[in-house]
PDB file of C-alpha atoms in Angstrom:
ATOM      1  CA  ASP A 206       0.000   0.000   0.000  1.00 58.00           C
ATOM      2  CA  ALA A 207       1.696   3.185  -1.198  1.00 69.00           C
ATOM      3  CA  GLY A 208       1.828   6.006   1.272  1.00 91.00           C
ATOM      4  CA  VAL A 209       1.848   9.666   0.333  1.00 95.00           C
ATOM      5  CA  THR A 210       3.815  10.337  -2.845  1.00 96.00           C
ATOM      6  CA  GLN A 211       5.292  13.736  -3.638  1.00 97.00           C
ATOM      7  CA  SER A 212       7.027  14.956  -6.760  1.00 97.00           C
ATOM      8  CA  PRO A 213       9.540  16.161  -7.565  1.00 97.00           C
ATOM      9  CA  THR A 214      11.852  15.345  -4.656  1.00 96.00           C
ATOM     10  CA  HIS A 215      14.142  18.315  -5.298  1.00 96.00           C
ATOM     11  CA  LEU A 216      14.078  21.344  -7.524  1.00 96.00           C
ATOM     12  CA  ILE A 217      15.865  24.629  -7.949  1.00 98.00           C
ATOM     13  CA  LYS A 218      14.090  27.771  -9.134  1.00 98.00           C
ATOM     14  CA  THR A 219      15.055  31.381  -9.708  1.00 98.00           C
ATOM     15  CA  ARG A 220      13.523  34.317  -7.864  1.00 98.00           C
ATOM     16  CA  GLY A 221      10.342  35.500  -9.545  1.00 98.00           C
ATOM     17  CA  GLN A 222       9.569  32.157 -11.147  1.00 98.00           C
ATOM     18  CA  GLN A 223       6.552  29.987 -10.454  1.00 98.00           C
ATOM     19  CA  VAL A 224       6.570  26.404  -9.199  1.00 98.00           C
ATOM     20  CA  THR A 225       4.086  23.541  -8.966  1.00 98.00           C
ATOM     21  CA  LEU A 226       4.475  20.697  -6.489  1.00 98.00           C
ATOM     22  CA  ARG A 227       2.402  17.524  -6.639  1.00 98.00           C
ATOM     23  CA  CYS A 228       1.018  15.098  -4.090  1.00 98.00           C
ATOM     24  CA  SER A 229      -0.803  11.781  -4.306  1.00 98.00           C
ATOM     25  CA  PRO A 230      -2.505  10.870  -1.037  1.00 96.00           C
ATOM     26  CA  LYS A 231      -2.431   7.520   0.681  1.00 94.00           C
ATOM     27  CA  SER A 232      -5.011   5.062  -0.613  1.00 93.00           C
ATOM     28  CA  GLY A 233      -8.326   5.627   1.158  1.00 90.00           C
ATOM     29  CA  HIS A 234      -7.511   9.204   2.156  1.00 92.00           C
ATOM     30  CA  ASP A 235      -9.574  12.109   0.843  1.00 93.00           C
ATOM     31  CA  THR A 236      -8.066  15.126   2.598  1.00 93.00           C
ATOM     32  CA  VAL A 237      -4.746  16.732   1.679  1.00 95.00           C
ATOM     33  CA  SER A 238      -2.824  19.318   3.695  1.00 96.00           C
ATOM     34  CA  TRP A 239       0.351  21.174   2.760  1.00 98.00           C
ATOM     35  CA  TYR A 240       3.079  22.333   5.135  1.00 97.00           C
ATOM     36  CA  GLN A 241       6.230  24.391   4.703  1.00 98.00           C
ATOM     37  CA  GLN A 242       9.261  23.420   6.784  1.00 96.00           C
ATOM     38  CA  ALA A 243      12.128  25.909   6.789  1.00 95.00           C
ATOM     39  CA  LEU A 244      15.552  24.684   7.839  1.00 92.00           C
ATOM     40  CA  GLY A 245      15.720  24.085  11.573  1.00 90.00           C
ATOM     41  CA  GLN A 246      12.028  24.816  12.091  1.00 93.00           C
ATOM     42  CA  GLY A 247       8.859  22.837  12.601  1.00 94.00           C
ATOM     43  CA  PRO A 248       6.386  22.525   9.723  1.00 96.00           C
ATOM     44  CA  GLN A 249       4.012  25.449   9.199  1.00 96.00           C
ATOM     45  CA  PHE A 250       0.481  24.822   7.911  1.00 96.00           C
ATOM     46  CA  ILE A 251      -0.249  26.307   4.467  1.00 97.00           C
ATOM     47  CA  PHE A 252      -3.723  24.986   3.604  1.00 96.00           C
ATOM     48  CA  GLN A 253      -5.975  21.944   3.515  1.00 95.00           C
ATOM     49  CA  TYR A 254      -8.135  20.608   0.679  1.00 96.00           C
ATOM     50  CA  TYR A 255     -11.227  18.437   0.950  1.00 93.00           C
ATOM     51  CA  GLU A 256     -13.803  17.726  -1.753  1.00 93.00           C
ATOM     52  CA  GLU A 257     -11.754  19.827  -4.173  1.00 95.00           C
ATOM     53  CA  GLU A 258     -12.119  22.945  -2.050  1.00 95.00           C
ATOM     54  CA  GLU A 259      -9.779  24.800   0.280  1.00 95.00           C
ATOM     55  CA  ARG A 260     -11.173  24.070   3.734  1.00 92.00           C
ATOM     56  CA  GLN A 261      -8.595  25.757   5.964  1.00 92.00           C
ATOM     57  CA  ARG A 262      -5.737  28.147   5.345  1.00 95.00           C
ATOM     58  CA  GLY A 263      -2.752  29.166   7.402  1.00 94.00           C
ATOM     59  CA  ASN A 264      -0.986  32.501   7.455  1.00 94.00           C
ATOM     60  CA  PHE A 265       0.505  32.398   3.963  1.00 97.00           C
ATOM     61  CA  PRO A 266       0.180  35.032   1.213  1.00 97.00           C
ATOM     62  CA  ASP A 267      -1.984  34.611  -1.855  1.00 97.00           C
ATOM     63  CA  ARG A 268       1.136  33.686  -3.855  1.00 98.00           C
ATOM     64  CA  PHE A 269       0.522  30.241  -2.406  1.00 98.00           C
ATOM     65  CA  SER A 270      -2.408  28.508  -4.037  1.00 98.00           C
ATOM     66  CA  GLY A 271      -3.557  24.974  -4.469  1.00 97.00           C
ATOM     67  CA  HIS A 272      -5.877  22.577  -6.127  1.00 97.00           C
ATOM     68  CA  GLN A 273      -7.368  19.175  -5.423  1.00 98.00           C
ATOM     69  CA  PHE A 274      -8.450  16.854  -8.216  1.00 97.00           C
ATOM     70  CA  PRO A 275     -11.366  14.385  -8.274  1.00 97.00           C
ATOM     71  CA  ASN A 276      -8.930  11.532  -7.541  1.00 96.00           C
ATOM     72  CA  TYR A 277      -7.918  13.407  -4.327  1.00 96.00           C
ATOM     73  CA  SER A 278      -4.432  14.246  -5.568  1.00 97.00           C
ATOM     74  CA  SER A 279      -3.313  17.809  -5.026  1.00 98.00           C
ATOM     75  CA  GLU A 280      -1.009  20.527  -6.324  1.00 98.00           C
ATOM     76  CA  LEU A 281       0.657  23.400  -4.525  1.00 98.00           C
ATOM     77  CA  ASN A 282       1.512  26.428  -6.653  1.00 98.00           C
ATOM     78  CA  VAL A 283       3.786  29.239  -5.577  1.00 98.00           C
ATOM     79  CA  ASN A 284       4.056  32.370  -7.729  1.00 98.00           C
ATOM     80  CA  ALA A 285       6.703  35.088  -7.744  1.00 98.00           C
ATOM     81  CA  LEU A 286       9.175  33.003  -5.777  1.00 98.00           C
ATOM     82  CA  LEU A 287      11.244  34.662  -3.065  1.00 98.00           C
ATOM     83  CA  LEU A 288      14.488  33.454  -1.541  1.00 98.00           C
ATOM     84  CA  GLY A 289      12.549  32.912   1.687  1.00 97.00           C
ATOM     85  CA  ASP A 290      10.353  30.326  -0.009  1.00 98.00           C
ATOM     86  CA  SER A 291      13.279  27.908   0.059  1.00 98.00           C
ATOM     87  CA  ALA A 292      12.107  25.060   2.281  1.00 97.00           C
ATOM     88  CA  LEU A 293      10.939  21.480   2.460  1.00 96.00           C
ATOM     89  CA  TYR A 294       7.296  21.283   1.379  1.00 98.00           C
ATOM     90  CA  LEU A 295       5.398  18.442   2.979  1.00 97.00           C
ATOM     91  CA  CYS A 296       2.105  16.982   1.915  1.00 97.00           C
ATOM     92  CA  ALA A 297      -0.036  15.133   4.448  1.00 95.00           C
ATOM     93  CA  SER A 298      -3.148  13.112   3.737  1.00 94.00           C
ATOM     94  CA  SER A 299      -5.896  11.898   6.019  1.00 90.00           C
ATOM     95  CA  SER A 300      -9.367  10.457   5.984  1.00 85.00           C
ATOM     96  CA  ASN A 301     -12.165  12.912   6.731  1.00 71.00           C
ATOM     97  CA  ARG A 302     -13.542  10.368   9.189  1.00 68.00           C
ATOM     98  CA  PHE A 303     -10.454  10.698  11.370  1.00 65.00           C
ATOM     99  CA  GLY A 304      -7.243  12.720  11.095  1.00 60.00           C
ATOM    100  CA  GLY A 305      -4.094  10.767  11.828  1.00 76.00           C
ATOM    101  CA  TYR A 306      -2.147  12.455   9.079  1.00 89.00           C
ATOM    102  CA  THR A 307       0.308  10.513   6.924  1.00 91.00           C
ATOM    103  CA  PHE A 308       3.153  12.635   5.596  1.00 94.00           C
ATOM    104  CA  GLY A 309       5.082  12.300   2.378  1.00 95.00           C
ATOM    105  CA  SER A 310       8.862  12.653   2.186  1.00 94.00           C
ATOM    106  CA  GLY A 311       8.563  16.178   0.886  1.00 96.00           C
ATOM    107  CA  THR A 312       9.841  18.317  -1.963  1.00 97.00           C
ATOM    108  CA  ARG A 313      12.997  20.287  -1.263  1.00 96.00           C
ATOM    109  CA  LEU A 314      12.645  23.671  -3.027  1.00 98.00           C
ATOM    110  CA  THR A 315      15.668  25.922  -3.381  1.00 98.00           C
ATOM    111  CA  VAL A 316      15.163  29.443  -4.706  1.00 98.00           C
ATOM    112  CA  VAL A 317      18.311  31.174  -5.987  1.00 98.00           C
TER     113      VAL A 317
ATOM    114  CA  GLY B 200      -2.147  32.537  20.876  1.00 48.00           C
ATOM    115  CA  GLU B 201      -1.057  29.221  19.524  1.00 58.00           C
ATOM    116  CA  ASP B 202       2.470  28.115  20.278  1.00 83.00           C
ATOM    117  CA  VAL B 203       4.232  24.828  20.958  1.00 92.00           C
ATOM    118  CA  GLU B 204       7.597  24.835  22.694  1.00 94.00           C
ATOM    119  CA  GLN B 205      10.220  22.127  23.000  1.00 95.00           C
ATOM    120  CA  SER B 206      13.820  21.990  24.109  1.00 90.00           C
ATOM    121  CA  LEU B 207      16.067  21.830  21.048  1.00 92.00           C
ATOM    122  CA  PHE B 208      18.544  19.105  21.973  1.00 96.00           C
ATOM    123  CA  LEU B 209      18.742  15.918  24.048  1.00 97.00           C
ATOM    124  CA  SER B 210      21.667  13.520  24.294  1.00 97.00           C
ATOM    125  CA  VAL B 211      21.432  10.080  25.930  1.00 97.00           C
ATOM    126  CA  ARG B 212      23.406   6.842  26.097  1.00 97.00           C
ATOM    127  CA  GLU B 213      22.194   3.750  24.301  1.00 97.00           C
ATOM    128  CA  GLY B 214      19.990   1.692  26.603  1.00 97.00           C
ATOM    129  CA  ASP B 215      18.947   4.668  28.741  1.00 97.00           C
ATOM    130  CA  SER B 216      15.479   6.202  28.727  1.00 97.00           C
ATOM    131  CA  SER B 217      14.866   9.443  26.840  1.00 97.00           C
ATOM    132  CA  VAL B 218      12.284  11.989  27.910  1.00 97.00           C
ATOM    133  CA  ILE B 219      11.288  14.733  25.478  1.00 98.00           C
ATOM    134  CA  ASN B 220       9.111  17.520  26.841  1.00 97.00           C
ATOM    135  CA  CYS B 221       6.674  19.884  25.184  1.00 96.00           C
ATOM    136  CA  THR B 222       4.376  22.683  26.284  1.00 95.00           C
ATOM    137  CA  TYR B 223       1.405  23.914  24.303  1.00 92.00           C
ATOM    138  CA  THR B 224      -0.905  26.857  24.714  1.00 86.00           C
ATOM    139  CA  ASP B 225      -4.291  26.020  23.237  1.00 80.00           C
ATOM    140  CA  SER B 226      -6.404  24.321  25.875  1.00 75.00           C
ATOM    141  CA  SER B 227      -8.987  23.417  23.225  1.00 77.00           C
ATOM    142  CA  SER B 228      -6.586  20.998  21.552  1.00 74.00           C
ATOM    143  CA  THR B 229      -8.286  17.629  21.612  1.00 79.00           C
ATOM    144  CA  TYR B 230      -5.450  15.702  19.976  1.00 87.00           C
ATOM    145  CA  LEU B 231      -1.736  15.924  20.693  1.00 91.00           C
ATOM    146  CA  TYR B 232       0.829  14.157  18.551  1.00 93.00           C
ATOM    147  CA  TRP B 233       4.432  13.079  18.474  1.00 96.00           C
ATOM    148  CA  TYR B 234       6.168  12.835  15.097  1.00 96.00           C
ATOM    149  CA  LYS B 235       9.680  11.625  14.239  1.00 97.00           C
ATOM    150  CA  GLN B 236      11.766  13.010  11.384  1.00 96.00           C
ATOM    151  CA  GLU B 237      14.955  11.341  10.222  1.00 94.00           C
ATOM    152  CA  PRO B 238      17.468  13.245   8.057  1.00 88.00           C
ATOM    153  CA  GLY B 239      16.135  13.967   4.581  1.00 82.00           C
ATOM    154  CA  ALA B 240      12.796  12.334   5.310  1.00 85.00           C
ATOM    155  CA  GLY B 241       9.215  13.347   5.972  1.00 88.00           C
ATOM    156  CA  LEU B 242       7.397  13.014   9.282  1.00 93.00           C
ATOM    157  CA  GLN B 243       6.477   9.684  10.790  1.00 93.00           C
ATOM    158  CA  LEU B 244       3.577   9.604  13.246  1.00 92.00           C
ATOM    159  CA  LEU B 245       4.819   7.895  16.411  1.00 94.00           C
ATOM    160  CA  THR B 246       1.797   8.203  18.641  1.00 93.00           C
ATOM    161  CA  TYR B 247      -1.023  10.501  19.661  1.00 90.00           C
ATOM    162  CA  ILE B 248      -3.114  11.056  22.770  1.00 91.00           C
ATOM    163  CA  PHE B 249      -6.642  12.324  23.277  1.00 89.00           C
ATOM    164  CA  SER B 250      -6.999  15.238  25.641  1.00 86.00           C
ATOM    165  CA  ASN B 251      -9.187  13.204  27.994  1.00 87.00           C
ATOM    166  CA  MET B 252      -6.316  10.785  28.669  1.00 90.00           C
ATOM    167  CA  ASP B 253      -3.430  11.195  31.105  1.00 92.00           C
ATOM    168  CA  MET B 254      -1.179   8.498  29.734  1.00 95.00           C
ATOM    169  CA  LYS B 255      -0.771   6.265  26.725  1.00 95.00           C
ATOM    170  CA  GLN B 256       1.725   3.440  26.335  1.00 95.00           C
ATOM    171  CA  ASP B 257       2.740   1.826  23.060  1.00 92.00           C
ATOM    172  CA  GLN B 258       5.641  -0.641  23.285  1.00 95.00           C
ATOM    173  CA  ARG B 259       8.751   1.441  24.148  1.00 96.00           C
ATOM    174  CA  LEU B 260       6.845   4.735  23.982  1.00 97.00           C
ATOM    175  CA  THR B 261       4.977   6.338  26.869  1.00 97.00           C
ATOM    176  CA  VAL B 262       3.116   9.630  26.482  1.00 97.00           C
ATOM    177  CA  LEU B 263       2.150  11.646  29.550  1.00 97.00           C
ATOM    178  CA  LEU B 264      -0.305  14.545  29.373  1.00 95.00           C
ATOM    179  CA  ASN B 265      -0.801  17.163  32.079  1.00 94.00           C
ATOM    180  CA  LYS B 266      -3.712  19.272  30.867  1.00 91.00           C
ATOM    181  CA  LYS B 267      -3.584  21.644  33.812  1.00 91.00           C
ATOM    182  CA  ASP B 268      -0.017  22.667  32.950  1.00 92.00           C
ATOM    183  CA  LYS B 269      -0.456  22.075  29.181  1.00 92.00           C
ATOM    184  CA  HIS B 270       2.568  19.790  29.297  1.00 95.00           C
ATOM    185  CA  LEU B 271       3.170  16.750  27.125  1.00 95.00           C
ATOM    186  CA  SER B 272       6.082  14.341  27.339  1.00 97.00           C
ATOM    187  CA  LEU B 273       7.357  11.406  25.326  1.00 98.00           C
ATOM    188  CA  ARG B 274       9.411   8.739  27.054  1.00 98.00           C
ATOM    189  CA  ILE B 275      11.395   6.281  24.956  1.00 98.00           C
ATOM    190  CA  ALA B 276      12.530   3.244  26.924  1.00 98.00           C
ATOM    191  CA  ASP B 277      15.764   1.422  26.086  1.00 97.00           C
ATOM    192  CA  THR B 278      16.810   4.091  23.576  1.00 98.00           C
ATOM    193  CA  GLN B 279      18.687   2.757  20.549  1.00 97.00           C
ATOM    194  CA  THR B 280      20.988   4.483  18.050  1.00 95.00           C
ATOM    195  CA  GLY B 281      18.208   4.096  15.493  1.00 94.00           C
ATOM    196  CA  ASP B 282      16.085   6.426  17.624  1.00 97.00           C
ATOM    197  CA  SER B 283      18.411   9.329  16.768  1.00 97.00           C
ATOM    198  CA  ALA B 284      16.197  11.825  14.947  1.00 97.00           C
ATOM    199  CA  ILE B 285      14.230  15.037  15.446  1.00 97.00           C
ATOM    200  CA  TYR B 286      11.026  14.647  17.444  1.00 98.00           C
ATOM    201  CA  PHE B 287       8.149  17.072  16.959  1.00 97.00           C
ATOM    202  CA  CYS B 288       5.291  17.699  19.302  1.00 95.00           C
ATOM    203  CA  ALA B 289       2.103  18.951  17.612  1.00 93.00           C
ATOM    204  CA  GLU B 290      -1.311  20.092  18.742  1.00 91.00           C
ATOM    205  CA  SER B 291      -4.548  20.206  16.797  1.00 86.00           C
ATOM    206  CA  PRO B 292      -6.899  22.875  18.152  1.00 80.00           C
ATOM    207  CA  GLY B 293      -9.434  22.154  15.428  1.00 75.00           C
ATOM    208  CA  GLY B 294      -9.905  18.498  16.303  1.00 71.00           C
ATOM    209  CA  SER B 295      -8.794  15.472  14.326  1.00 69.00           C
ATOM    210  CA  GLN B 296      -9.266  17.258  10.993  1.00 73.00           C
ATOM    211  CA  GLY B 297      -7.724  20.527  12.108  1.00 79.00           C
ATOM    212  CA  ASN B 298      -4.355  21.819  11.072  1.00 87.00           C
ATOM    213  CA  LEU B 299      -1.357  20.755  13.118  1.00 91.00           C
ATOM    214  CA  ILE B 300       0.710  23.283  15.046  1.00 92.00           C
ATOM    215  CA  PHE B 301       4.253  22.014  15.503  1.00 95.00           C
ATOM    216  CA  GLY B 302       7.051  22.849  17.864  1.00 94.00           C
ATOM    217  CA  LYS B 303      10.541  23.441  16.495  1.00 95.00           C
ATOM    218  CA  GLY B 304      11.553  19.882  17.282  1.00 96.00           C
ATOM    219  CA  THR B 305      13.946  18.210  19.702  1.00 97.00           C
ATOM    220  CA  LYS B 306      17.054  16.647  18.199  1.00 97.00           C
ATOM    221  CA  LEU B 307      17.755  13.385  20.006  1.00 98.00           C
ATOM    222  CA  SER B 308      21.305  12.062  19.811  1.00 97.00           C
ATOM    223  CA  VAL B 309      21.937   8.546  21.077  1.00 97.00           C
ATOM    224  CA  LYS B 310      25.544   7.712  21.903  1.00 95.00           C
ATOM    225  CA  PRO B 311      26.729   4.081  21.815  1.00 90.00           C
TER     226      PRO B 311
END
């Protein structure tokens, strides 16, 4: 049973560019959350998607947007990249019946 | 406000017990979690405790919750070198489907 799959694992972007990160949830899970983990910090909640809609949002600017597809997979988009966006981006999936989040291994984004 | 605090480092000898402490601020948190992160990896859920419990034991792991002081601890018995990792405490004020609020993590080093 595959867990949470994220792609790509690493990428490097230039300031001002746009990036799309992808996440496939664990089988049986219908809720996807995204977190940003800066070096040496704990993960910070970006937003959560359920039934293809953003259900909750953390304190992140509108440059961060997302989408959930009918098969429950999700994308995180970041526009106008800043150096400070460099971080590990983690996707977590859960079942709406109970949380118990399962995390993916993350995408390491470096903005230069 | 919402904040989770942990000590940053803990060093123990192999075979000893490790105790990692955490304080949280939101008394409405109904679920409290412990996650483990190994280098270059995502987060692995170790255990969680409901707010109406004082203690939960799962093999080598024991979680103690003091709601009055908003204090959570994780005890690892017979600590092994493979337990070396960063341990994150997290609270979920919004219930099992709410976003997770993480501490900065405690880096556990186990010396042979």
